mmCIF file of C-alpha atoms in Angstrom:
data_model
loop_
_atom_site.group_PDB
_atom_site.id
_atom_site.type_symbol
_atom_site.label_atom_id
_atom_site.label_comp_id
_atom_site.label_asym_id
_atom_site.label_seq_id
_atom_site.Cartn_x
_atom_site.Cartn_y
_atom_site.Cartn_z
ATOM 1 C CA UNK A 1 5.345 -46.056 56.594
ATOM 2 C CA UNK A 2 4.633 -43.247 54.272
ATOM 3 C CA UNK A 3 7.320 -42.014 52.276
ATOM 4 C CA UNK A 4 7.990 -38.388 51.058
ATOM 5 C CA UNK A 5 9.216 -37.315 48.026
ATOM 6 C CA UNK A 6 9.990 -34.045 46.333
ATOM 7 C CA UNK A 7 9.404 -33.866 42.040
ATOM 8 C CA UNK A 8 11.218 -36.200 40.428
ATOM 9 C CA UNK A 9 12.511 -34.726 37.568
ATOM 10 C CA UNK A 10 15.745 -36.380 36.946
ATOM 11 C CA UNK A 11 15.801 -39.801 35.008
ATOM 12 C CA UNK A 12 17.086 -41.603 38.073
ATOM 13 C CA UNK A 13 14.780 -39.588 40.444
ATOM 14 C CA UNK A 14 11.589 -40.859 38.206
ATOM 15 C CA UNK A 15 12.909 -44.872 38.554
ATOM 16 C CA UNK A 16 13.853 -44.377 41.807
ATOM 17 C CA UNK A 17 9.723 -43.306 42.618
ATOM 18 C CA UNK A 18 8.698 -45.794 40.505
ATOM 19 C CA UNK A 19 10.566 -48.748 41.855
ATOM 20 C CA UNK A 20 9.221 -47.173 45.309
ATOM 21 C CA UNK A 21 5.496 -47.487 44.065
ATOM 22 C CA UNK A 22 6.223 -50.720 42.840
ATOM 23 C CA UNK A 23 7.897 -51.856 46.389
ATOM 24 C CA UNK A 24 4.937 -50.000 48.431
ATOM 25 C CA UNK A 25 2.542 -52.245 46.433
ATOM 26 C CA UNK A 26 3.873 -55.199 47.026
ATOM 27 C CA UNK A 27 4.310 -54.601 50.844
ATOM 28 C CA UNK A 28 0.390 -53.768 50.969
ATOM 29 C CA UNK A 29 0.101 -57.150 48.516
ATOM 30 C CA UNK A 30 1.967 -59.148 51.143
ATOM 31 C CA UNK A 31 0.330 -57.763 54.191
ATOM 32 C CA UNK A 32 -3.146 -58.035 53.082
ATOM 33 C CA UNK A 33 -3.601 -59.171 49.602
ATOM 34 C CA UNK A 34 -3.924 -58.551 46.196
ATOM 35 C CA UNK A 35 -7.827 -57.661 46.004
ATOM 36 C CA UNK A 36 -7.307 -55.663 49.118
ATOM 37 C CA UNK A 37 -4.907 -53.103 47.588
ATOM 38 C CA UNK A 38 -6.497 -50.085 46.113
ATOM 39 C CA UNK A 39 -4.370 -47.510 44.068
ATOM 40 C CA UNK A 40 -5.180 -44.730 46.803
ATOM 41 C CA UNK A 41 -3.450 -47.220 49.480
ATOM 42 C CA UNK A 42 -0.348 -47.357 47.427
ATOM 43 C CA UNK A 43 -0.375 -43.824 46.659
ATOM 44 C CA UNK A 44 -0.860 -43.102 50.147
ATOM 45 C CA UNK A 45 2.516 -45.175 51.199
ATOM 46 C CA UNK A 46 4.533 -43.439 48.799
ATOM 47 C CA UNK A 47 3.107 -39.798 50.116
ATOM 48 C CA UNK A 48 1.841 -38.958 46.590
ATOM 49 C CA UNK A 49 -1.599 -38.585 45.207
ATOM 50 C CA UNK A 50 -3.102 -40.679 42.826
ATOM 51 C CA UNK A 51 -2.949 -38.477 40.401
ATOM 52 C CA UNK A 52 1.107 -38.514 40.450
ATOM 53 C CA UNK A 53 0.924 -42.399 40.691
ATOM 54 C CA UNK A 54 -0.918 -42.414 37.220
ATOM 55 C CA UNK A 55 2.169 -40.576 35.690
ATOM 56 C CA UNK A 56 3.990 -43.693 35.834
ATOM 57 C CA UNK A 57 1.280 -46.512 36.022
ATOM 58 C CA UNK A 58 -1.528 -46.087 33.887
ATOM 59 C CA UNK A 59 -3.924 -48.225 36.450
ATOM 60 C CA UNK A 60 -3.616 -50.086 39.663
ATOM 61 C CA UNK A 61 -3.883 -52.987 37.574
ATOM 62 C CA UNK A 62 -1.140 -52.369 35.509
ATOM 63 C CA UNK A 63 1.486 -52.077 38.656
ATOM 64 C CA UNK A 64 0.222 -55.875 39.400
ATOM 65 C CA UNK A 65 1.284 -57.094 36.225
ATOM 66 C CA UNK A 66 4.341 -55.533 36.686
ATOM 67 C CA UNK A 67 5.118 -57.349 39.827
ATOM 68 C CA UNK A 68 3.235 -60.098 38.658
ATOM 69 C CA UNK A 69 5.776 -60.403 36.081
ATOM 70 C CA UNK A 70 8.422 -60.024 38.400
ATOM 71 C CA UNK A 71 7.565 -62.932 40.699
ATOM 72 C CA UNK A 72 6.884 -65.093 37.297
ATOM 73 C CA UNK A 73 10.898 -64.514 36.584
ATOM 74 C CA UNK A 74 11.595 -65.346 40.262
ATOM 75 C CA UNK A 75 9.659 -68.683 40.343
ATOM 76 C CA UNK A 76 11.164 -69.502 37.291
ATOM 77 C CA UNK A 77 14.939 -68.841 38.738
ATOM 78 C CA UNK A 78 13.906 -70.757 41.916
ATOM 79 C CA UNK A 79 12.837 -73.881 39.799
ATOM 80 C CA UNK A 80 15.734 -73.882 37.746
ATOM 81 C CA UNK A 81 18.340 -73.926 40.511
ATOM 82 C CA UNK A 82 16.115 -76.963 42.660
ATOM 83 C CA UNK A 83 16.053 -79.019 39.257
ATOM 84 C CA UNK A 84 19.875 -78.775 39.595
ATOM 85 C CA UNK A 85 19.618 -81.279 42.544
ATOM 86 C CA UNK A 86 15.728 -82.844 41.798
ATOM 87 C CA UNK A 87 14.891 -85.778 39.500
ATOM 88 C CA UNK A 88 11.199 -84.510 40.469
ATOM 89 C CA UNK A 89 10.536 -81.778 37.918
ATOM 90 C CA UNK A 90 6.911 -81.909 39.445
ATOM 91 C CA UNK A 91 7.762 -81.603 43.178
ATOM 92 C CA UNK A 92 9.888 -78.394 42.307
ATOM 93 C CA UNK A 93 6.946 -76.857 40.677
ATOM 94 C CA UNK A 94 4.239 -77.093 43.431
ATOM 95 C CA UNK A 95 7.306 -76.925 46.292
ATOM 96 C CA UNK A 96 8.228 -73.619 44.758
ATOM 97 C CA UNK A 97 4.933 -72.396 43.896
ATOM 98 C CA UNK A 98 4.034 -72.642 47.655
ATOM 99 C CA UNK A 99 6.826 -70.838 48.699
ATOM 100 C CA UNK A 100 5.683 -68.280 46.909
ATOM 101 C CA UNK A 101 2.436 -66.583 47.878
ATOM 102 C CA UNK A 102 2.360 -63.464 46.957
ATOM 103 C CA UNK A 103 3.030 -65.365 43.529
ATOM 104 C CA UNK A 104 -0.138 -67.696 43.772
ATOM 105 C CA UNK A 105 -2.331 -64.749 44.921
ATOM 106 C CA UNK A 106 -1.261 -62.841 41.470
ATOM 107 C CA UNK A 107 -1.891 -65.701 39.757
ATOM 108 C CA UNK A 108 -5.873 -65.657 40.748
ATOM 109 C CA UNK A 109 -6.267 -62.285 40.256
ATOM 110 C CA UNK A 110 -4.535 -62.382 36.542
ATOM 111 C CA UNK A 111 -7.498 -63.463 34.306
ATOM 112 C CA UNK A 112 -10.313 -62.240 36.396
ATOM 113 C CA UNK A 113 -8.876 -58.880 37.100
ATOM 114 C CA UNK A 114 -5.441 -57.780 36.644
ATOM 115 C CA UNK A 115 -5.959 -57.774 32.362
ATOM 116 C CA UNK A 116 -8.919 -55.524 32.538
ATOM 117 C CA UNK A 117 -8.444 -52.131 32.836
ATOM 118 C CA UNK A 118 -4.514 -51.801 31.238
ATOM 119 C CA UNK A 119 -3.281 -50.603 28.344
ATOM 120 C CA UNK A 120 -2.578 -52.794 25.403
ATOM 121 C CA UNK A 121 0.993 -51.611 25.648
ATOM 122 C CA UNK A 122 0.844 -52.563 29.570
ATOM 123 C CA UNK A 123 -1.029 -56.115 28.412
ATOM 124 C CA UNK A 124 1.558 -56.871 25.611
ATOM 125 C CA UNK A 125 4.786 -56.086 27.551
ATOM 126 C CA UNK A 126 3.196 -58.435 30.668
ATOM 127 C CA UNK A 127 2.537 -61.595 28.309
ATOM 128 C CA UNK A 128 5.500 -60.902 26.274
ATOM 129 C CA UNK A 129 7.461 -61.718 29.648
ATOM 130 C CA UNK A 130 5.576 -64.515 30.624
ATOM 131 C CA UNK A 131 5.369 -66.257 26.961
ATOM 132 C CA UNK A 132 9.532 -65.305 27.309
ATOM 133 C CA UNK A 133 9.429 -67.768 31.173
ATOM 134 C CA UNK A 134 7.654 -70.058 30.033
ATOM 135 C CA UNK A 135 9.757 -70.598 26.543
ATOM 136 C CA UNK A 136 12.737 -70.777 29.028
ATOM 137 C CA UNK A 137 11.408 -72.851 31.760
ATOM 138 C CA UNK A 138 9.398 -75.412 29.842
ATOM 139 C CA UNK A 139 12.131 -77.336 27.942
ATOM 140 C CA UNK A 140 14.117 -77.258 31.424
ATOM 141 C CA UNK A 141 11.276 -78.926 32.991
ATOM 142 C CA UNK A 142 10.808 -81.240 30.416
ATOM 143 C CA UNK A 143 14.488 -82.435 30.341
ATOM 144 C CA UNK A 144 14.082 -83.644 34.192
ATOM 145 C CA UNK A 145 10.255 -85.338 33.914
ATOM 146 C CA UNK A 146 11.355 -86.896 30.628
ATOM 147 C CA UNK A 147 8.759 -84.924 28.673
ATOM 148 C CA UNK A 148 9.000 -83.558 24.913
ATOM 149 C CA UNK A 149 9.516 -79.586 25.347
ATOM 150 C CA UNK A 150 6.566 -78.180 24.158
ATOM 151 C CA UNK A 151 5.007 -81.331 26.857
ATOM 152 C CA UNK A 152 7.592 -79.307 29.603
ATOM 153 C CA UNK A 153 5.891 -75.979 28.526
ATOM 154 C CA UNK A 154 1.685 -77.487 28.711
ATOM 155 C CA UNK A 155 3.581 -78.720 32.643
ATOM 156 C CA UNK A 156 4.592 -75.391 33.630
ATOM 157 C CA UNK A 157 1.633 -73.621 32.175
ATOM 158 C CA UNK A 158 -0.761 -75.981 33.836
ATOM 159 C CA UNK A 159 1.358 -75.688 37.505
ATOM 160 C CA UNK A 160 0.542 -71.552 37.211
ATOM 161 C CA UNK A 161 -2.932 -72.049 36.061
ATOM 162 C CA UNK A 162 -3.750 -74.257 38.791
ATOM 163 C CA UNK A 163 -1.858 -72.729 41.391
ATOM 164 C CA UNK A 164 -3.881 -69.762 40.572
ATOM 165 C CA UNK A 165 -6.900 -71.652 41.028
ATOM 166 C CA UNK A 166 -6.487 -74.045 44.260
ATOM 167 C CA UNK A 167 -4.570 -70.667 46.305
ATOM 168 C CA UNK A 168 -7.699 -68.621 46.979
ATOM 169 C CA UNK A 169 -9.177 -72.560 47.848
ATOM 170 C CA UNK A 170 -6.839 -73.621 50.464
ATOM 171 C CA UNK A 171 -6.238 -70.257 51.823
ATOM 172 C CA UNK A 172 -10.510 -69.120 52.702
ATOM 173 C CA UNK A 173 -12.118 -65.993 53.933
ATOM 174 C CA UNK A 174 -12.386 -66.048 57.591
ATOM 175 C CA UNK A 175 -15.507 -66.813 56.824
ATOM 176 C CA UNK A 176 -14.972 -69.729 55.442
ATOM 177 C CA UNK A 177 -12.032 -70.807 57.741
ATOM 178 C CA UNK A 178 -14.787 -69.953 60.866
ATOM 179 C CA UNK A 179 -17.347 -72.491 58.940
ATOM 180 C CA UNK A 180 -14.489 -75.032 57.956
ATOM 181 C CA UNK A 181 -13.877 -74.856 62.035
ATOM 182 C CA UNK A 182 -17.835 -75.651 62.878
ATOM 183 C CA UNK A 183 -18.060 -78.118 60.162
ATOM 184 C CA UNK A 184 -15.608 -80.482 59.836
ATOM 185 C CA UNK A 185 -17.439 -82.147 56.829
ATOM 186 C CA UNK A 186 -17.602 -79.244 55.005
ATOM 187 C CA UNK A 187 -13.342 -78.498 56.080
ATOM 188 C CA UNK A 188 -12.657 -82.119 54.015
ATOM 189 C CA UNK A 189 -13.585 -80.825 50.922
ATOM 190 C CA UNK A 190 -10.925 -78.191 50.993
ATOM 191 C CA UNK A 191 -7.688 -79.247 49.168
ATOM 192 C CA UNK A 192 -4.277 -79.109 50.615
ATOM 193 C CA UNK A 193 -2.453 -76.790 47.811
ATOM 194 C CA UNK A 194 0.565 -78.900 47.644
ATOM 195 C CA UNK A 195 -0.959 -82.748 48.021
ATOM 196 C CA UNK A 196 -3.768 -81.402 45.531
ATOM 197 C CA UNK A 197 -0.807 -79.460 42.826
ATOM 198 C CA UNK A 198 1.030 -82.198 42.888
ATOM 199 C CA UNK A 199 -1.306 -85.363 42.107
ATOM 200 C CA UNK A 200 -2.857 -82.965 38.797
ATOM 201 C CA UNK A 201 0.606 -82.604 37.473
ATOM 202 C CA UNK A 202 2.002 -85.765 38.043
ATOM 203 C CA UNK A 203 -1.472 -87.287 36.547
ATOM 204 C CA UNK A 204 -0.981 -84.874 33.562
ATOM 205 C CA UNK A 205 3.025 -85.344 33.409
ATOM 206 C CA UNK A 206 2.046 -89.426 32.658
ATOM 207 C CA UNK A 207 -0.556 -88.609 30.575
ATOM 208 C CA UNK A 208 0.926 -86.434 28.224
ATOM 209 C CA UNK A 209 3.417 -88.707 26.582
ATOM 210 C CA UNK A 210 0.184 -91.115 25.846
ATOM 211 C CA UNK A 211 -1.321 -88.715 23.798
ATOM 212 C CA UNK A 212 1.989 -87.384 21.962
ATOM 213 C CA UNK A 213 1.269 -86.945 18.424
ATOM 214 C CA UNK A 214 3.592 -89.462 16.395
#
């Protein structure tokens, strides 16, 4: 539904239409993907033009990283309270991942897309957060696989990298989910996210011990 607002000119009025913009894009995100949502979209939701969006987001790009940083922190709180009851540091991470969507569709979009077109302010603020979850997370990860911490940090970097690559996979175009339909052949080589996310890590969670440096 499109939202109306009158000038923000207070403090609280101006993070009050940001965290709106911010929400409206992640509804559209949610609904119909990342790639699908185009700035005018999310301005049209909030009942502003584009023009007003760009006086607090630089680029549509640059409101993805946002939430693309947001949904990083989430993962990473999710993961930490299931390793509280999980000796299977590597079943939380693709469990979780899948549970999160919206998450893995960011996650494609990040290299390709989402860091063109921003600000160096915009780019430095999104990997300082990220660099910050992963610092965090790593060693937690490591603790329960029985991994060295920087090993725990390669683990969860590898889980977001690849999740970003086998989502788009296991979730086709119409297109493709029509062909996968008319040829079954062709469906087989289409890997299961989780089955697929979890046999990489666990083959890299053995292997990196093997090739710690002494």
């Amino acid at each position: 539904m499109t939202r109306a607002f009158l000038r923000a000119r207070r403090p609280e009025h101006k993070q009050q239409r940001r965290e709106a913009i911010l929400a409206a894009a992640r509804e559209l995100a949610v609904a119909s993907g990342v790639r699908n949502v185009s700035l005018g979209a999310v301005a049209e939701a909030v009942g502003l033009a584009k023009s007003n969006i760009m006086r607090y987001f630089g680029t549509r790009e640059e409101i993805f990283l946002i939430l693309a940083a947001e949904e990083w922190q989430q993962w990473s709180a999710a993961v930490i309270a299931r390793l509280e009851a999980s000796d299977d540091a590597v079943a939380v991470l693709a469990e979780t991942l899948e549970e999160r969507p919206l998450f893995c569709d960011l996650l494609s979009h990040t290299a390709t897309s989402l860091e063109h077109n921003v600000s160096v302010p915009a780019a430095r603020t999104f990997k300082r957060a990220i660099l910050d979850v992963i610092a965090d997370l790593g060693p937690r990860v490591a603790q329960v696989a029985g991994l060295a911490d920087r090993e725990g940090v390669e683990l969860v970097g590898a889980a977001s990298a690849l999740a970003g690559l086998l989502y788009p996979v296991s979730n086709p175009s119409p297109a493709l989910a029509q062909l996968y339909a008319e040829d079954p052949d062709i469906a087989a080589t289409c890997p299961d996210f989780v089955p697929t996310l979890t046999r990489t890590l666990k083959a890299l969670a053995a292997g990196l011990p093997a090739i710690r440096e002494s």
